Coordinates of C-alpha atoms in Angstrom, one line a residue:
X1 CA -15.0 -60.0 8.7
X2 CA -11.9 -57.9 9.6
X3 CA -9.3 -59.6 10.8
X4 CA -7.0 -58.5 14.4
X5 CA -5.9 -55.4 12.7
X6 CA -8.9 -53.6 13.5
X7 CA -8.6 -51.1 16.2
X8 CA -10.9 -50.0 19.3
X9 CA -11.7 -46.0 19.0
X10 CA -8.8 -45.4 22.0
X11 CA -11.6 -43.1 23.9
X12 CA -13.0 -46.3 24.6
X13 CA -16.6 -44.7 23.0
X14 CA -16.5 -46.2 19.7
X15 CA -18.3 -43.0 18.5
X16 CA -17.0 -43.1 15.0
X17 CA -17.3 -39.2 14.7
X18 CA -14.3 -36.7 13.4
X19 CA -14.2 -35.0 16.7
X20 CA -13.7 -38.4 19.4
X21 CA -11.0 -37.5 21.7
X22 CA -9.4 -40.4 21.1
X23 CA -8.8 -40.8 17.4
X24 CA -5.5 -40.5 16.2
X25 CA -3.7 -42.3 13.2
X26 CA -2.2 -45.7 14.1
X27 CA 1.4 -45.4 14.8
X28 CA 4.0 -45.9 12.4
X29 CA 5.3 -49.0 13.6
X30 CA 1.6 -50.3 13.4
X31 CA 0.7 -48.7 10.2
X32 CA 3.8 -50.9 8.4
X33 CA 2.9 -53.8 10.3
X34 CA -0.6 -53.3 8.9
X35 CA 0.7 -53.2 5.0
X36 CA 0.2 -49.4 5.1
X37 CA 2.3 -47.2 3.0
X38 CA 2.0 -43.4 5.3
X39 CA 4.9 -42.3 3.0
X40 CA 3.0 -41.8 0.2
X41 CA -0.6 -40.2 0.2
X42 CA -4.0 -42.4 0.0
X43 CA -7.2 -41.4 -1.9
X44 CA -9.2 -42.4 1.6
X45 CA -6.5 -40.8 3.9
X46 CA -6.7 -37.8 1.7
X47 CA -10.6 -37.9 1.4
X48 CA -10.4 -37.8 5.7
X49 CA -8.2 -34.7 5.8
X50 CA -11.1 -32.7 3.5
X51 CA -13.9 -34.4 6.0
X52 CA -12.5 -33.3 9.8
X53 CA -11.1 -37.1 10.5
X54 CA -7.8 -37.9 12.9
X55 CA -6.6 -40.9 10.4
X56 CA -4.1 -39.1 8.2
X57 CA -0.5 -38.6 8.4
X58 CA 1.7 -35.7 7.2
X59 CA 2.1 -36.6 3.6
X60 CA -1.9 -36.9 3.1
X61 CA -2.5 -33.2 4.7
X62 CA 0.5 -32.0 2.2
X63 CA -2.3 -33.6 -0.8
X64 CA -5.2 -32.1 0.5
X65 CA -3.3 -28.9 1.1
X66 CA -1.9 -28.9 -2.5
X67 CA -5.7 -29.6 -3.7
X68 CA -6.7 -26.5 -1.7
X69 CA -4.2 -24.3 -3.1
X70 CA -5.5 -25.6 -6.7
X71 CA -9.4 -25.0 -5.7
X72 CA -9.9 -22.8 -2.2
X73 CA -13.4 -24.5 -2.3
X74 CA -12.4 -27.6 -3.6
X75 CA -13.1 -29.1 0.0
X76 CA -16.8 -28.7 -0.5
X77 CA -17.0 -31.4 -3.4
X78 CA -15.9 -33.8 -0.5
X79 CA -18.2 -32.2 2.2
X80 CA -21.3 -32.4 -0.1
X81 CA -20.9 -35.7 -1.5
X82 CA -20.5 -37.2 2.0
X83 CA -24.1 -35.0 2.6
X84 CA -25.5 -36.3 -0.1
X85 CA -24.6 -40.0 1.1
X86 CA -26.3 -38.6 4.6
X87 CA -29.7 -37.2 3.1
X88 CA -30.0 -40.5 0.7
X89 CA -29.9 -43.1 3.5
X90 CA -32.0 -41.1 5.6
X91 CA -34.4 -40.8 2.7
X92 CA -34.4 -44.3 1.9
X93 CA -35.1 -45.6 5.4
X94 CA -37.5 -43.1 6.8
X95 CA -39.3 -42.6 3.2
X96 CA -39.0 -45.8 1.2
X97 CA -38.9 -48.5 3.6
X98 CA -35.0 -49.6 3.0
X99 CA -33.4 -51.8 6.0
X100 CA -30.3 -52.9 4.3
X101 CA -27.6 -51.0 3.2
X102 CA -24.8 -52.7 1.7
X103 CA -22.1 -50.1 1.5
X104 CA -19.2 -50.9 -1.0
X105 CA -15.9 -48.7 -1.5
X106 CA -16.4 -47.7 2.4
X107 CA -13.3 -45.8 3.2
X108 CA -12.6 -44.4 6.3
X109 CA -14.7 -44.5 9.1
X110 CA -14.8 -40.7 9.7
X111 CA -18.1 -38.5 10.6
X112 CA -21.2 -40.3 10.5
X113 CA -21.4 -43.6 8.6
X114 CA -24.3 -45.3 6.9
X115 CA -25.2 -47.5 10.1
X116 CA -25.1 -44.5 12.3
X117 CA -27.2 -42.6 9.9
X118 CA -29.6 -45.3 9.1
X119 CA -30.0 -46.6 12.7
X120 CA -30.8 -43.4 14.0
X121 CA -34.5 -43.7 11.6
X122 CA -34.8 -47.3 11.6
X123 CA -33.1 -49.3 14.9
X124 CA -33.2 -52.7 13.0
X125 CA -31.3 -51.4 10.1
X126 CA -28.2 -53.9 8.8
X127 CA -25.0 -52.7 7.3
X128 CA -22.4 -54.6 5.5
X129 CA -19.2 -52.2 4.7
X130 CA -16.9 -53.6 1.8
X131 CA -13.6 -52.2 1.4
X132 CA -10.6 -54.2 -0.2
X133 CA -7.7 -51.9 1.5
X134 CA -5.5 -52.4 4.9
X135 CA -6.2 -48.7 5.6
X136 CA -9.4 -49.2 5.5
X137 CA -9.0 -52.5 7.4
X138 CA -7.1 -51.1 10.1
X139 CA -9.6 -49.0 10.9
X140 CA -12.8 -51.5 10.4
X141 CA -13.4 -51.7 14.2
X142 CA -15.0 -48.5 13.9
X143 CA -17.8 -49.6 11.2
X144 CA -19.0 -52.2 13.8
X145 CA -20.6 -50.4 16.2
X146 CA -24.2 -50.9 15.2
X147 CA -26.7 -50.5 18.1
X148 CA -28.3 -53.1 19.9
X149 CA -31.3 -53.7 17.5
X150 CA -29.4 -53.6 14.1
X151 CA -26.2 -55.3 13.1
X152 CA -22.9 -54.3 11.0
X153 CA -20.2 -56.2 9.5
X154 CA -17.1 -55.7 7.0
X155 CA -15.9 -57.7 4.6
X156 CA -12.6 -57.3 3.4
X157 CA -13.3 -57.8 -0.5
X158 CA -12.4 -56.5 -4.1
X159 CA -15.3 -54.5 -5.5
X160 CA -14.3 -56.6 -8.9
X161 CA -14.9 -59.8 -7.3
X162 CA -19.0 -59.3 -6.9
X163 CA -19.7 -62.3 -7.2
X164 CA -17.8 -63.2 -3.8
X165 CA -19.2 -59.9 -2.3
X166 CA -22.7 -61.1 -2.6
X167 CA -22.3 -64.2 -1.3
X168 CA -20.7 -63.4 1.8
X169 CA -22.7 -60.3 2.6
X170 CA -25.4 -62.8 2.7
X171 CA -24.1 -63.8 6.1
X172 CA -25.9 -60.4 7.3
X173 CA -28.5 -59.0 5.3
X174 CA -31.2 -61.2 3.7
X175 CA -31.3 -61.1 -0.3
X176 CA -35.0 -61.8 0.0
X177 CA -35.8 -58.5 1.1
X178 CA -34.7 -54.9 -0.8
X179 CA -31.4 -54.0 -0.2
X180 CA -29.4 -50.6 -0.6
X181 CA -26.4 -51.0 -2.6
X182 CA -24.1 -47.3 -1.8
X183 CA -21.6 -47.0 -4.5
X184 CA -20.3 -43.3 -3.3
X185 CA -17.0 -42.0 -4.9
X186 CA -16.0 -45.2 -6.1
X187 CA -16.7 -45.8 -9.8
X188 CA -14.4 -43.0 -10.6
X189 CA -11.5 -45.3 -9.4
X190 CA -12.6 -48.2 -12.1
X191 CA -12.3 -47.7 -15.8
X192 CA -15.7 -48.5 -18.1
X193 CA -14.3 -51.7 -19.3
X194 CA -15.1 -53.0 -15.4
X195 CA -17.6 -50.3 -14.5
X196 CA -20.2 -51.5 -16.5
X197 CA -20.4 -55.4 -15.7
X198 CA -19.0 -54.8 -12.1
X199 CA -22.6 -52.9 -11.5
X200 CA -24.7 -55.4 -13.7
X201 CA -23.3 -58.2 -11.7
X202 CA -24.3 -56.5 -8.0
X203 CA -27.8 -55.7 -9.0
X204 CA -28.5 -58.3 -11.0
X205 CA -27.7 -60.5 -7.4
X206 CA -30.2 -57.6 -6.0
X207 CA -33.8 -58.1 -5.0
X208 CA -36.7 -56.1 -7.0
X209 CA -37.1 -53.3 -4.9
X210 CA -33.3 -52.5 -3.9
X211 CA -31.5 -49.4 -4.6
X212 CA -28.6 -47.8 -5.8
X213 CA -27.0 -44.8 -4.4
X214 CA -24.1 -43.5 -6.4
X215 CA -21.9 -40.5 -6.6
X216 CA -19.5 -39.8 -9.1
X217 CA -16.6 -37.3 -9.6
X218 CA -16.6 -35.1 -13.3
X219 CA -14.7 -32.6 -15.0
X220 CA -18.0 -31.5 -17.1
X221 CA -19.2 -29.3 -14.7
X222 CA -16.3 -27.0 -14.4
X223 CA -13.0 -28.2 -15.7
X224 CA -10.1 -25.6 -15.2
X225 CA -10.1 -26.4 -11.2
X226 CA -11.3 -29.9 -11.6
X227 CA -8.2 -31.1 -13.8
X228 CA -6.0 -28.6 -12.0
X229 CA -6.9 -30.7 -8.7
X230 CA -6.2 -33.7 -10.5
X231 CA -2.7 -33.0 -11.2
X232 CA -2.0 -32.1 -7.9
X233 CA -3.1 -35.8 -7.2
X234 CA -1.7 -37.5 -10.3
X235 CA 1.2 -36.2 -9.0
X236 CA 1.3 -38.1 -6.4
X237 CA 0.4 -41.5 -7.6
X238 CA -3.7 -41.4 -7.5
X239 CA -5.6 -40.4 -10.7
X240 CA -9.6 -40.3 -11.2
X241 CA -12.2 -41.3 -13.7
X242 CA -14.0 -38.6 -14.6
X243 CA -17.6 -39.0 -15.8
X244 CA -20.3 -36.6 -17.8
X245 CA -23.5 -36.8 -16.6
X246 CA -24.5 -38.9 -20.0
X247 CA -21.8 -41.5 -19.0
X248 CA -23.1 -41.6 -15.5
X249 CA -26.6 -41.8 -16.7
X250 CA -25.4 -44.9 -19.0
X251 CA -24.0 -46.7 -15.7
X252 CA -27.9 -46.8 -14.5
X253 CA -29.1 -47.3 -18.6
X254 CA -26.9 -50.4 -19.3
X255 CA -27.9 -52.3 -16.0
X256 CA -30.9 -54.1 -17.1
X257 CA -33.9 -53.8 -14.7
X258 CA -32.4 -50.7 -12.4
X259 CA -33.7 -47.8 -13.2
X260 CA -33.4 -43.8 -12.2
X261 CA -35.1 -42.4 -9.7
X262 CA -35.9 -38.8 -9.7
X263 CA -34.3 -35.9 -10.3
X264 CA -31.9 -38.2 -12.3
X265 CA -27.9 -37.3 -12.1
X266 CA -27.7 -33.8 -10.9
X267 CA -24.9 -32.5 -8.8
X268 CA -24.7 -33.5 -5.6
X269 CA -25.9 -30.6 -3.3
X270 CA -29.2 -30.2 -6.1
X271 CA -30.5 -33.5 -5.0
X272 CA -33.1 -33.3 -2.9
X273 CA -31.3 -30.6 -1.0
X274 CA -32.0 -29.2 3.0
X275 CA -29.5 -27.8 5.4
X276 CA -26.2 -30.0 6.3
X277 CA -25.2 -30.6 9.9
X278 CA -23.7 -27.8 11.7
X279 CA -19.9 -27.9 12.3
X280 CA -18.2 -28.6 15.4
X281 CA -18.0 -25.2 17.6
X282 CA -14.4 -23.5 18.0
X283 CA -13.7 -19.9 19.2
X284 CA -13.2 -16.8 16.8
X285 CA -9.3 -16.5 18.2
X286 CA -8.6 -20.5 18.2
X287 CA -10.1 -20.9 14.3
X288 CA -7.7 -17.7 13.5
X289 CA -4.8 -19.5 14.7
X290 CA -5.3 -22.7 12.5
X291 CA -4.2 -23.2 9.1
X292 CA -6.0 -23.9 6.3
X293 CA -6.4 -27.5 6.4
X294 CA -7.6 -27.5 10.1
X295 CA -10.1 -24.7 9.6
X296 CA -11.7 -26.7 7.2
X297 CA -13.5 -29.2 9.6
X298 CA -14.6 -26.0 11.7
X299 CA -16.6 -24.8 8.5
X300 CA -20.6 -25.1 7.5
X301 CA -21.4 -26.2 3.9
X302 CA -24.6 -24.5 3.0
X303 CA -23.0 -21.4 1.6
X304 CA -22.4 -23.7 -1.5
X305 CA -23.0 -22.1 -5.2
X306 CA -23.0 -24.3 -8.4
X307 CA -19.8 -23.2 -9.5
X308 CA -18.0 -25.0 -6.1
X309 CA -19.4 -28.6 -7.3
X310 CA -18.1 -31.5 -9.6
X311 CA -19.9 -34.0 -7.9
X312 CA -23.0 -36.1 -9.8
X313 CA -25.1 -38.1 -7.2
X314 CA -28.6 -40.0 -8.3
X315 CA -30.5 -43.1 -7.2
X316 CA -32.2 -45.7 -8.9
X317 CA -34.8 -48.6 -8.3
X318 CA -34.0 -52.2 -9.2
X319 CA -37.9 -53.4 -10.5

């Protein structure tokens, strides 16, 4: 489990949610003590800026911002993949009977997060979030706040250690039952070389019957802003794998006995769509007054076209 450097939400609420009066980024005398660099921008405090979240510092809104300036609509790649996450889990555990969710890469807890989603249909549900980062870390406090019924934990743990994953989310979930295993907008941080036999290795310590939920960033879709984007972020010390849809398809192919549910790899906001969540209200004059980055949260999703996504997301069944 985390260790002392997770934080209570400062409201006192625990609420988890982009908008809690009480989330701020830790200090910067806490953030060094924690091992955290806010110098230099992070991939997860970065990802927070694009979803609404309070954990980010200066040098991660000047990312995001520089992203923005190299796709206007870039921030709905983010927005849509994190609604994709939200319709899956709520599919698994209303529709196909999933309890567990183990939930690796977690990031930051911003917006809603798996327990909150999967609670919500099924009280029981358990949660283990893995994340192998002291911003993540920090933060952990956050993931915990499961409702009385179901239970959460984190484990601070490398995703290229499975083996030591598996047996210690044992602690919580029970591996005789299906299990969920969330891999959202992670692979594209690990090259094919450990891709491949990191994935094997998880599901292979699956039950028959568990899942996969993956997401997966790619430059196939629509490369001029896609690679532009990227140099904004190479740039600044954090590059991406990108991934066709035949090389994401391969991650579910090679992994003997998991195989693709329907509609197969598709972008993101074409699997199984419906509305997303309405944003957080704000006045016409207040919204005028922000800047771009800030108006962002304040923004609904569903105006989405196919030329705003290069994001593939699918699911598969371990048999």
């Amino acid at each position: 489990m985390a260790s002392d450097l997770r934080r209570q939400c400062p409201s006192g609420t625990g609420c988890g949610t982009p908008d809690c009066p009480g989330r701020a980024p830790l200090s910067a005398e806490s953030a060094e003590s924690a091992g955290i660099d806010t110098t230099r921008a992070h991939p997860a405090r970065v990802y927070d800026v694009f979803l609404g979240g309070r954990d980010n510092y200066p040098v991660d809104r000047a990312a995001a911002a520089a992203a923005l300036a190299a796709n206007p609509r870039g921030y709905l790649d983010v927005r849509h993949n994190r609604d994709f996450m939200r319709r899956a889990v709520t599919k698994l555990a209303a529709e196909d009977g999933i309890r567990q969710f183990l939930d690796l890469g977690t990031g930051l807890p911003t917006g809603e997060n798996v327990h909150q989603i999967a609670q919500r249909v099924v009280p029981e549900a358990r949660v283990v979030y893995v994340d192998h980062d002291p911003v993540v870390l920090a933060h952990a406090r956050e993931l915990l706040t499961s409702g009385p019924e179901g239970r959460t934990d984190y484990l601070d743990a490398d995703l290229l250690k499975p083996d030591r994953i598996l047996e210690q989310a044992a602690r919580t979930l029970d591996f005789a039952e299906p299990i969920a295993l969330c891999l959202v907008a992670v692979l594209h941080f690990v090259e094919d070389e450990a891709a491949h036999p990191v994935l094997r290795e998880l599901v292979a310590g699956l039950p028959a019957g568990s899942r996969v939920v993956l997401t997966h960033l790619t430059d196939e879709l629509h490369p001029e802003p896609t690679r532009a984007v990227q140099r904004t972020y190479t740039e600044r010390g954090f590059t991406f794998v990108f991934r066709s849809k035949a090389e994401v398809e391969r991650l579910f192919g090679d992994t003997p006995g998991l195989v693709l549910d329907a509609p197969g790899v598709v972008p993101v906001h074409r699997w199984n769509p419906g509305p997303a969540p309405a944003p957080p209200g704000i006045a016409q004059d207040a919204f005028a007054a922000l800047d771009d980055i800030e108006k962002i949260r304040y923004r609904g999703i569903d105006d989405v076209t196919d030329e705003d996504i290069n994001v593939y997301g699918a699911t598969g069944t371990k048999v």
